[in-house]
Coordinates of C-alpha atoms in Angstrom, one line a residue:
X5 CA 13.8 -47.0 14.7
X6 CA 16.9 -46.5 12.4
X7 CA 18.0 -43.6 11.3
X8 CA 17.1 -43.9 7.4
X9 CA 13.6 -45.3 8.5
X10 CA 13.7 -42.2 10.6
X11 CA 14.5 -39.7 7.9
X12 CA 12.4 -41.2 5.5
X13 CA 9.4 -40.8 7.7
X14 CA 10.3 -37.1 8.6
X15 CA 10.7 -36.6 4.8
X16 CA 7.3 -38.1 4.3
X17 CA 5.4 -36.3 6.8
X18 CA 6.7 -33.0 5.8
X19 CA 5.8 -34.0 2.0
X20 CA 2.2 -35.5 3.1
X21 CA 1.9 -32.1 5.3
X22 CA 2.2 -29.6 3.1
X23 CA 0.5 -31.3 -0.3
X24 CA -2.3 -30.5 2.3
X25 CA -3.6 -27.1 1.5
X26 CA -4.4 -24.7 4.4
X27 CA -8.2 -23.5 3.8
X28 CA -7.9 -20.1 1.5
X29 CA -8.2 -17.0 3.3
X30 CA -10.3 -14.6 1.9
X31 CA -9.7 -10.9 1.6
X32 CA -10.5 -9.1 4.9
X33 CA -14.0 -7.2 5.0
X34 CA -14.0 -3.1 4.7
X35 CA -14.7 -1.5 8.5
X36 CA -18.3 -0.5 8.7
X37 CA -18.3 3.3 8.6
X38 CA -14.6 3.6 8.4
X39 CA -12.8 6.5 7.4
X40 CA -12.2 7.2 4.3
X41 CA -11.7 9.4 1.3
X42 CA -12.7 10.3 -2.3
X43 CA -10.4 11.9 -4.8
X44 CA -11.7 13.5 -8.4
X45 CA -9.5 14.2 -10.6
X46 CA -11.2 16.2 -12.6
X47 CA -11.9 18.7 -9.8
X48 CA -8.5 19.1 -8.7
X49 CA -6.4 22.3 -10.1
X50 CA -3.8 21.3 -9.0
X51 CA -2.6 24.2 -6.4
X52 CA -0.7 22.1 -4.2
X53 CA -2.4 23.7 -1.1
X54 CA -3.0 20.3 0.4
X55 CA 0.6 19.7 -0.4
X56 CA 1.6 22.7 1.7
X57 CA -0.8 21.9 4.5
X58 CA 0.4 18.3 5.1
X59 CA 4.0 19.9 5.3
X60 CA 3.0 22.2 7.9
X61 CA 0.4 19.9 9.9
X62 CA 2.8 17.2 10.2
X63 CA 6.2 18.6 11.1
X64 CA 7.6 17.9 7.6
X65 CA 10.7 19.2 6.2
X66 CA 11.0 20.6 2.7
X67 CA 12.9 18.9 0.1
X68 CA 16.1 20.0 -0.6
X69 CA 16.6 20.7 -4.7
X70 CA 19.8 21.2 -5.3
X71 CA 20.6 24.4 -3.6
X72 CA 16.9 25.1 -3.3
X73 CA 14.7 24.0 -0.6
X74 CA 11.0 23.2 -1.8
X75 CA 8.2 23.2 0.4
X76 CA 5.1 22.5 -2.0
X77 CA 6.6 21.3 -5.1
X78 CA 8.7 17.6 -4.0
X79 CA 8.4 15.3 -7.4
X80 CA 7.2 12.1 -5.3
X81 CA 6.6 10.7 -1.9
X82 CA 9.6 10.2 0.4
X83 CA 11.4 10.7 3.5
X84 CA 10.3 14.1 3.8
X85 CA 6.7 14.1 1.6
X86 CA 3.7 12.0 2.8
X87 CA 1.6 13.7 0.2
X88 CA 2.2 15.2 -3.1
X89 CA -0.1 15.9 -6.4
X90 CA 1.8 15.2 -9.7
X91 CA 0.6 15.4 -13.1
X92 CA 0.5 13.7 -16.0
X93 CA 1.0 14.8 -19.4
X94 CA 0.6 14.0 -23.1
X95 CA 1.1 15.9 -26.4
X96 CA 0.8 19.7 -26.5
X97 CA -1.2 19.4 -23.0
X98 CA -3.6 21.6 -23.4
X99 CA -6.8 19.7 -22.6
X100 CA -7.4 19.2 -18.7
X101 CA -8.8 15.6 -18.5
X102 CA -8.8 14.8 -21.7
X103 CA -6.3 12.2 -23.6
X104 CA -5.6 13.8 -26.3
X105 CA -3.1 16.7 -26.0
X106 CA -4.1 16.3 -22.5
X107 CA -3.1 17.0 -18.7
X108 CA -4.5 15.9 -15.5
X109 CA -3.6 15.8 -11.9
X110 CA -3.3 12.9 -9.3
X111 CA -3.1 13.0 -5.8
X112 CA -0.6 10.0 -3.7
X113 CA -0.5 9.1 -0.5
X114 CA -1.6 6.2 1.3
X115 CA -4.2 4.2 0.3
X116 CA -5.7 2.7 3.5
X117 CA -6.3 -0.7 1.7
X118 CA -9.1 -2.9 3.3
X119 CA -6.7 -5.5 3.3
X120 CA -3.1 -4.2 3.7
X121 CA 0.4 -5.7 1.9
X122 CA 2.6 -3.7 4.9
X123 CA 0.4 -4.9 7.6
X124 CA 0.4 -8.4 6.6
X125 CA 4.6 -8.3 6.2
X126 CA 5.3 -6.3 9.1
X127 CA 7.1 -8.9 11.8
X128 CA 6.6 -6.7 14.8
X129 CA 3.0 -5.3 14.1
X130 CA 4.2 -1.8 13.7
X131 CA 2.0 -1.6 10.5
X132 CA -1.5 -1.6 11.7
X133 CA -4.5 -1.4 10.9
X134 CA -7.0 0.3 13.6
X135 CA -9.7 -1.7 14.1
X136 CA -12.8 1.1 14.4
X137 CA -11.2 3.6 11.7
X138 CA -9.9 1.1 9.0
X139 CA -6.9 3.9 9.2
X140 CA -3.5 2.3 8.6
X141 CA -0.6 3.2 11.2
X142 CA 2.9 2.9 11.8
X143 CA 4.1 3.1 15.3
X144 CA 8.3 3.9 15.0
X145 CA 8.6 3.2 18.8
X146 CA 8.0 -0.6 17.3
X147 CA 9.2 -0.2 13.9
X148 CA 12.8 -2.0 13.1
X149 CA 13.8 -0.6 10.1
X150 CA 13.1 -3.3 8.2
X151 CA 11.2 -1.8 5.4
X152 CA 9.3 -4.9 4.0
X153 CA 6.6 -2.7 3.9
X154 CA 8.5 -0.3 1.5
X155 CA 8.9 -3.6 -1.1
X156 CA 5.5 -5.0 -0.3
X157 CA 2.9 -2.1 -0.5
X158 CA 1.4 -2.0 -4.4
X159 CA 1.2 1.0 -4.6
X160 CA 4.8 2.0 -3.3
X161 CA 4.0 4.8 -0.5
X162 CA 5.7 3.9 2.1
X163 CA 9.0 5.7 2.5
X164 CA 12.1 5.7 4.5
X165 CA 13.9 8.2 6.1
X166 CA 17.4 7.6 4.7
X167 CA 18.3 10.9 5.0
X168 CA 18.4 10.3 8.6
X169 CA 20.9 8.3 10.6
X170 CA 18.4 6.5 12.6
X171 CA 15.3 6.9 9.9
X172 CA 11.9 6.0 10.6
X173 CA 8.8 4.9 8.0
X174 CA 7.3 8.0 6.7
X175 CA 3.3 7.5 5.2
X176 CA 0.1 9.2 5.3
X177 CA -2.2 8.7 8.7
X178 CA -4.9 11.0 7.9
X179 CA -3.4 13.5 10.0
X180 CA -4.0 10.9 12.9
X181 CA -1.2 10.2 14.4
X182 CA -0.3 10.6 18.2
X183 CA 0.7 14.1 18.4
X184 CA -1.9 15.2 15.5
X185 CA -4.8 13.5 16.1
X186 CA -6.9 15.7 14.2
X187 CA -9.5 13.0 13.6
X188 CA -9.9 12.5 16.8
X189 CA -10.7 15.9 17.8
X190 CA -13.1 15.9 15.0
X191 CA -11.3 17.8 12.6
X192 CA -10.7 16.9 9.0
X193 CA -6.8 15.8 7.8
X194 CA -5.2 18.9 6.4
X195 CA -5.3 18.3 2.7
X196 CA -9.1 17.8 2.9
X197 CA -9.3 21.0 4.7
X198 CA -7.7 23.2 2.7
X199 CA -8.2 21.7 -0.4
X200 CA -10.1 24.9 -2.3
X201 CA -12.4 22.4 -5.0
X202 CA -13.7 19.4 -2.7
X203 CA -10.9 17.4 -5.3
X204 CA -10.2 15.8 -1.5
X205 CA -13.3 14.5 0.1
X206 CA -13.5 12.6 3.5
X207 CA -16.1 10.6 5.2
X208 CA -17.1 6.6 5.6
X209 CA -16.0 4.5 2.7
X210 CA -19.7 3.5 2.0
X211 CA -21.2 7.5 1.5
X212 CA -18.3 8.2 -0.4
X213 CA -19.0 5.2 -2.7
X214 CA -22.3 6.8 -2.6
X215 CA -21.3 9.8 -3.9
X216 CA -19.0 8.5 -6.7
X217 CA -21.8 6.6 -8.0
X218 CA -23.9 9.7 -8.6
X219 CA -21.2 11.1 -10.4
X220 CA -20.2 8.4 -12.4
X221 CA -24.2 8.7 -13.2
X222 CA -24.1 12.1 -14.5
X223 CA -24.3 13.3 -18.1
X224 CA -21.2 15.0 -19.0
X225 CA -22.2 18.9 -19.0
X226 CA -25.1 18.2 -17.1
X227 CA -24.9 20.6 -13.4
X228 CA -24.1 19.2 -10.4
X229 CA -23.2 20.5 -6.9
X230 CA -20.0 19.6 -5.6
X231 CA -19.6 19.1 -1.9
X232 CA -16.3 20.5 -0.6
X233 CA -14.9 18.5 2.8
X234 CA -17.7 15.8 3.6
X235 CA -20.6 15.2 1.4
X236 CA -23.7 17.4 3.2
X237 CA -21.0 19.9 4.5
X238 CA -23.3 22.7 3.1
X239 CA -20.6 24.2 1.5
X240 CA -19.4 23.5 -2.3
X241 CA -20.0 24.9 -6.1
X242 CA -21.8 24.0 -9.1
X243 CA -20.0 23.1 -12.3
X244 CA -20.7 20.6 -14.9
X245 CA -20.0 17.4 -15.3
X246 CA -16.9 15.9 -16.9
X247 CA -16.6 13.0 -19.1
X248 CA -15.3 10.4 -16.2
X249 CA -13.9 7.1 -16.7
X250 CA -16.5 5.0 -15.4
X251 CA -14.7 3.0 -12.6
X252 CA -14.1 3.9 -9.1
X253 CA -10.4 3.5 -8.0
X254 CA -10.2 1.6 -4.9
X255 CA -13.8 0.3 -4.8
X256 CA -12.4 -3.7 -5.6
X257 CA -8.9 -3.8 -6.3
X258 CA -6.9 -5.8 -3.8
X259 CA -10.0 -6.2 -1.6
X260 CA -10.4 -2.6 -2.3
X261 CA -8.9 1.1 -0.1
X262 CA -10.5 3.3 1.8
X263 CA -9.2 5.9 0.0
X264 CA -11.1 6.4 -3.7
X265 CA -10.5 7.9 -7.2
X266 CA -12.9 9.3 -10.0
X267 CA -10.9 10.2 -13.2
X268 CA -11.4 11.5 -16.4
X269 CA -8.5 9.8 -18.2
X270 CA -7.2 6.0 -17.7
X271 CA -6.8 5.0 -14.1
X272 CA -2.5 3.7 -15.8
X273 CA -2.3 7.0 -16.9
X274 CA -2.2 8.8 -13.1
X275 CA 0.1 5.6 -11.9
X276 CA -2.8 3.4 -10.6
X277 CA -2.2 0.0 -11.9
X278 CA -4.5 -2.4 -12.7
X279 CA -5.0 -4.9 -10.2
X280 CA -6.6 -7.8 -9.0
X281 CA -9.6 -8.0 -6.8
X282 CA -8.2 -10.7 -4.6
X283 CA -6.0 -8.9 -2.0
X284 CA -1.7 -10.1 -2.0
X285 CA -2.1 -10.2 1.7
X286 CA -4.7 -13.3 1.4
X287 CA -2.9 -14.8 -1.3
X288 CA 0.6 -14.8 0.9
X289 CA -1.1 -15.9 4.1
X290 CA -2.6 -18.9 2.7
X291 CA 0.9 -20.2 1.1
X292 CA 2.8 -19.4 4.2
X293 CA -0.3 -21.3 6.3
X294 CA -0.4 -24.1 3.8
X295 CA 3.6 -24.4 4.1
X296 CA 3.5 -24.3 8.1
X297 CA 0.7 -26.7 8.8
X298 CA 0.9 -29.4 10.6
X299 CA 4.8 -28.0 11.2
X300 CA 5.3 -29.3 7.5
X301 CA 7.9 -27.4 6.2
X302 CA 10.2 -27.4 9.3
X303 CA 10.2 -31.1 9.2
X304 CA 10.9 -31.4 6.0
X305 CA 13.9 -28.5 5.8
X306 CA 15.7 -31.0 8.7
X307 CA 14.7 -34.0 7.0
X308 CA 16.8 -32.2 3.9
X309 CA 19.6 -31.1 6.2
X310 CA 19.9 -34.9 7.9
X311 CA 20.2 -36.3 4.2
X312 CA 22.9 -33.8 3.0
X313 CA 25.1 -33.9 6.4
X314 CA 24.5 -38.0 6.0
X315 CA 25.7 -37.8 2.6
X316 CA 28.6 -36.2 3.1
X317 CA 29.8 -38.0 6.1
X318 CA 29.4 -41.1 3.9
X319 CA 31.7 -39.9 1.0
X320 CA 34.8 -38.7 3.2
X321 CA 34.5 -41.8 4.9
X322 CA 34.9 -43.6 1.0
X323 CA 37.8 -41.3 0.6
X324 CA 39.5 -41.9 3.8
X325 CA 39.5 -45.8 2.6
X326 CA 40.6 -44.9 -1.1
X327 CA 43.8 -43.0 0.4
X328 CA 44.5 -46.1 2.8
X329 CA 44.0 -43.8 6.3
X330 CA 41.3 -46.3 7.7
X331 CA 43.9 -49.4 7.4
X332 CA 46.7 -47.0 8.9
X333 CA 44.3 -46.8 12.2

């Protein structure tokens, strides 16, 4: 074969190859009974105590403001904060939960998406997802520094270490990790424990669901009994009812998270954007297998190269015979 009838053929493979879709694949299922947990807005005051205890339970160090050093009061996640609670704030803020001249808390950390961005990126599995608990990890024994899971995650949690010369990722566990393991003694993670309203609720993704339903079902004023830690804990209060938005966080979005929200103002508001129900791991996996099948886009990236180092071999080879070298050799 010749070496243009070759190229053309590579070039044609790779083109047949990848106009070829790979099948679509779907977002991954939630874990049955995984570990998960419900946030409510309108419950939390705000205290910070499940700030404080994540600090402690984890090994965390305070953030440095200025000359101060603040353990409990960090203004977002980072190197040194796996958990914070901010608020937002509108008008004369005088109105928990309420939009008008209104305030309300929100709680960040890791999501624990059914179908995580950082998992899907990661090139040496560090990011993973544990196949019982539906509990994201990160293992910095494997971890190369490469943050992709900073850029990819949606929700921008994870955080680097950049304040130390050989930094690590830094993102909520559950209080899980080797070395805490709190789950797996049967204990609750820290900021559920401590947290003083049940504004932090843990359990499996589908009772929690569960229990955001009935409260989404409630008439605003009407009594209800709060559980505080897990739902049947036997210990909680009775208040009424807020007004709630009437969407749970994290039920659906991206393939949804094991980690859920009930609000009483707009979901934007607290910094949870709107988002798709088709997860971005799915949608990234698919191009990459539709580009890589059958070996399609390798074949055609040399195909390319041949053509361009062909071409310009060609075209010194003119100018060699315009300046008159060729009929000097």
């Amino acid at each position: 074969m010749k070496r243009r009838d070759f190229l053309k053929a590579a070039g044609g493979l790779g083109l047949a190859g990848a106009a070829a879709p790979a099948a679509a694949r779907p977002n991954l299922e939630p874990i049955p009974d995984g570990y998960a947990m419900l946030y409510d807005s309108t419950l939390c005051v705000g205290c910070k105590a499940c700030m404080a205890a994540c600090k402690r339970i984890n090994g965390m160090p305070p953030e440095p403001m200025g000359e101060e050093t603040q353990w409990d009061a960090p203004r977002d996640l980072s190197g040194r904060t796996r958990n914070v609670i901010k608020v937002w704030k509108r008008g004369a803020a005088r109105n928990k939960d309420d939009e008008e001249d209104g305030y309300a808390f929100v709680k960040r950390h890791c999501l624990h998406c059914v179908d995580p961005s950082c998992v899907s990126v990661c090139p040496v599995s560090a990011m993973r997802k544990d196949p019982k608990t539906g509990v994201v990890t990160n293992d910095p024994d494997a971890c190369i520094g490469c943050r992709y899971c900073v850029y990819a995650c949606p929700f921008d949690v994870p955080k680097y270490e950049f304040h130390e010369p050989y930094g690590r990722i830094q993102k909520c566990e559950f209080c899980n990790q080797p070395g805490v393991a709190r789950l797996d003694q049967g204990l609750l993670p820290g900021c559920v424990e401590v947290c003083p309203t049940g504004a932090s609720l843990f359990g499996t993704r589908e009772e929690l669901l569960a229990e955001a339903r009935r409260r989404l079902a409630l008439k605003p004023g009407e009594p209800y009994r709060y559980p505080r830690e897990r739902v049947g804990a036997g210990v909680g209060h009775v208040r009424p009812a807020p007004r709630y938005v009437q969407h749970i966080y994290g039920e659906k979005e991206l393939g949804g998270t094991q980690v859920l929200y009930l609000t009483g103002v707009p979901h934007e508001y607290l910094g949870l954007p709107r988002l798709p129900e088709r997860s971005y791991a799915s949608i990234s996996e698919t191009v990459q297998h539709t580009l890589y099948k059958g070996f399609a886009a390798p074949v055609a990236a040399f195909a390319g190269l041949a053509w361009i180092v062909r071409r310009n071999v060609e075209r010194r080879g003119e100018v060699g015979r315009d300046d008159g070298r060729e009929e000097e050799r």
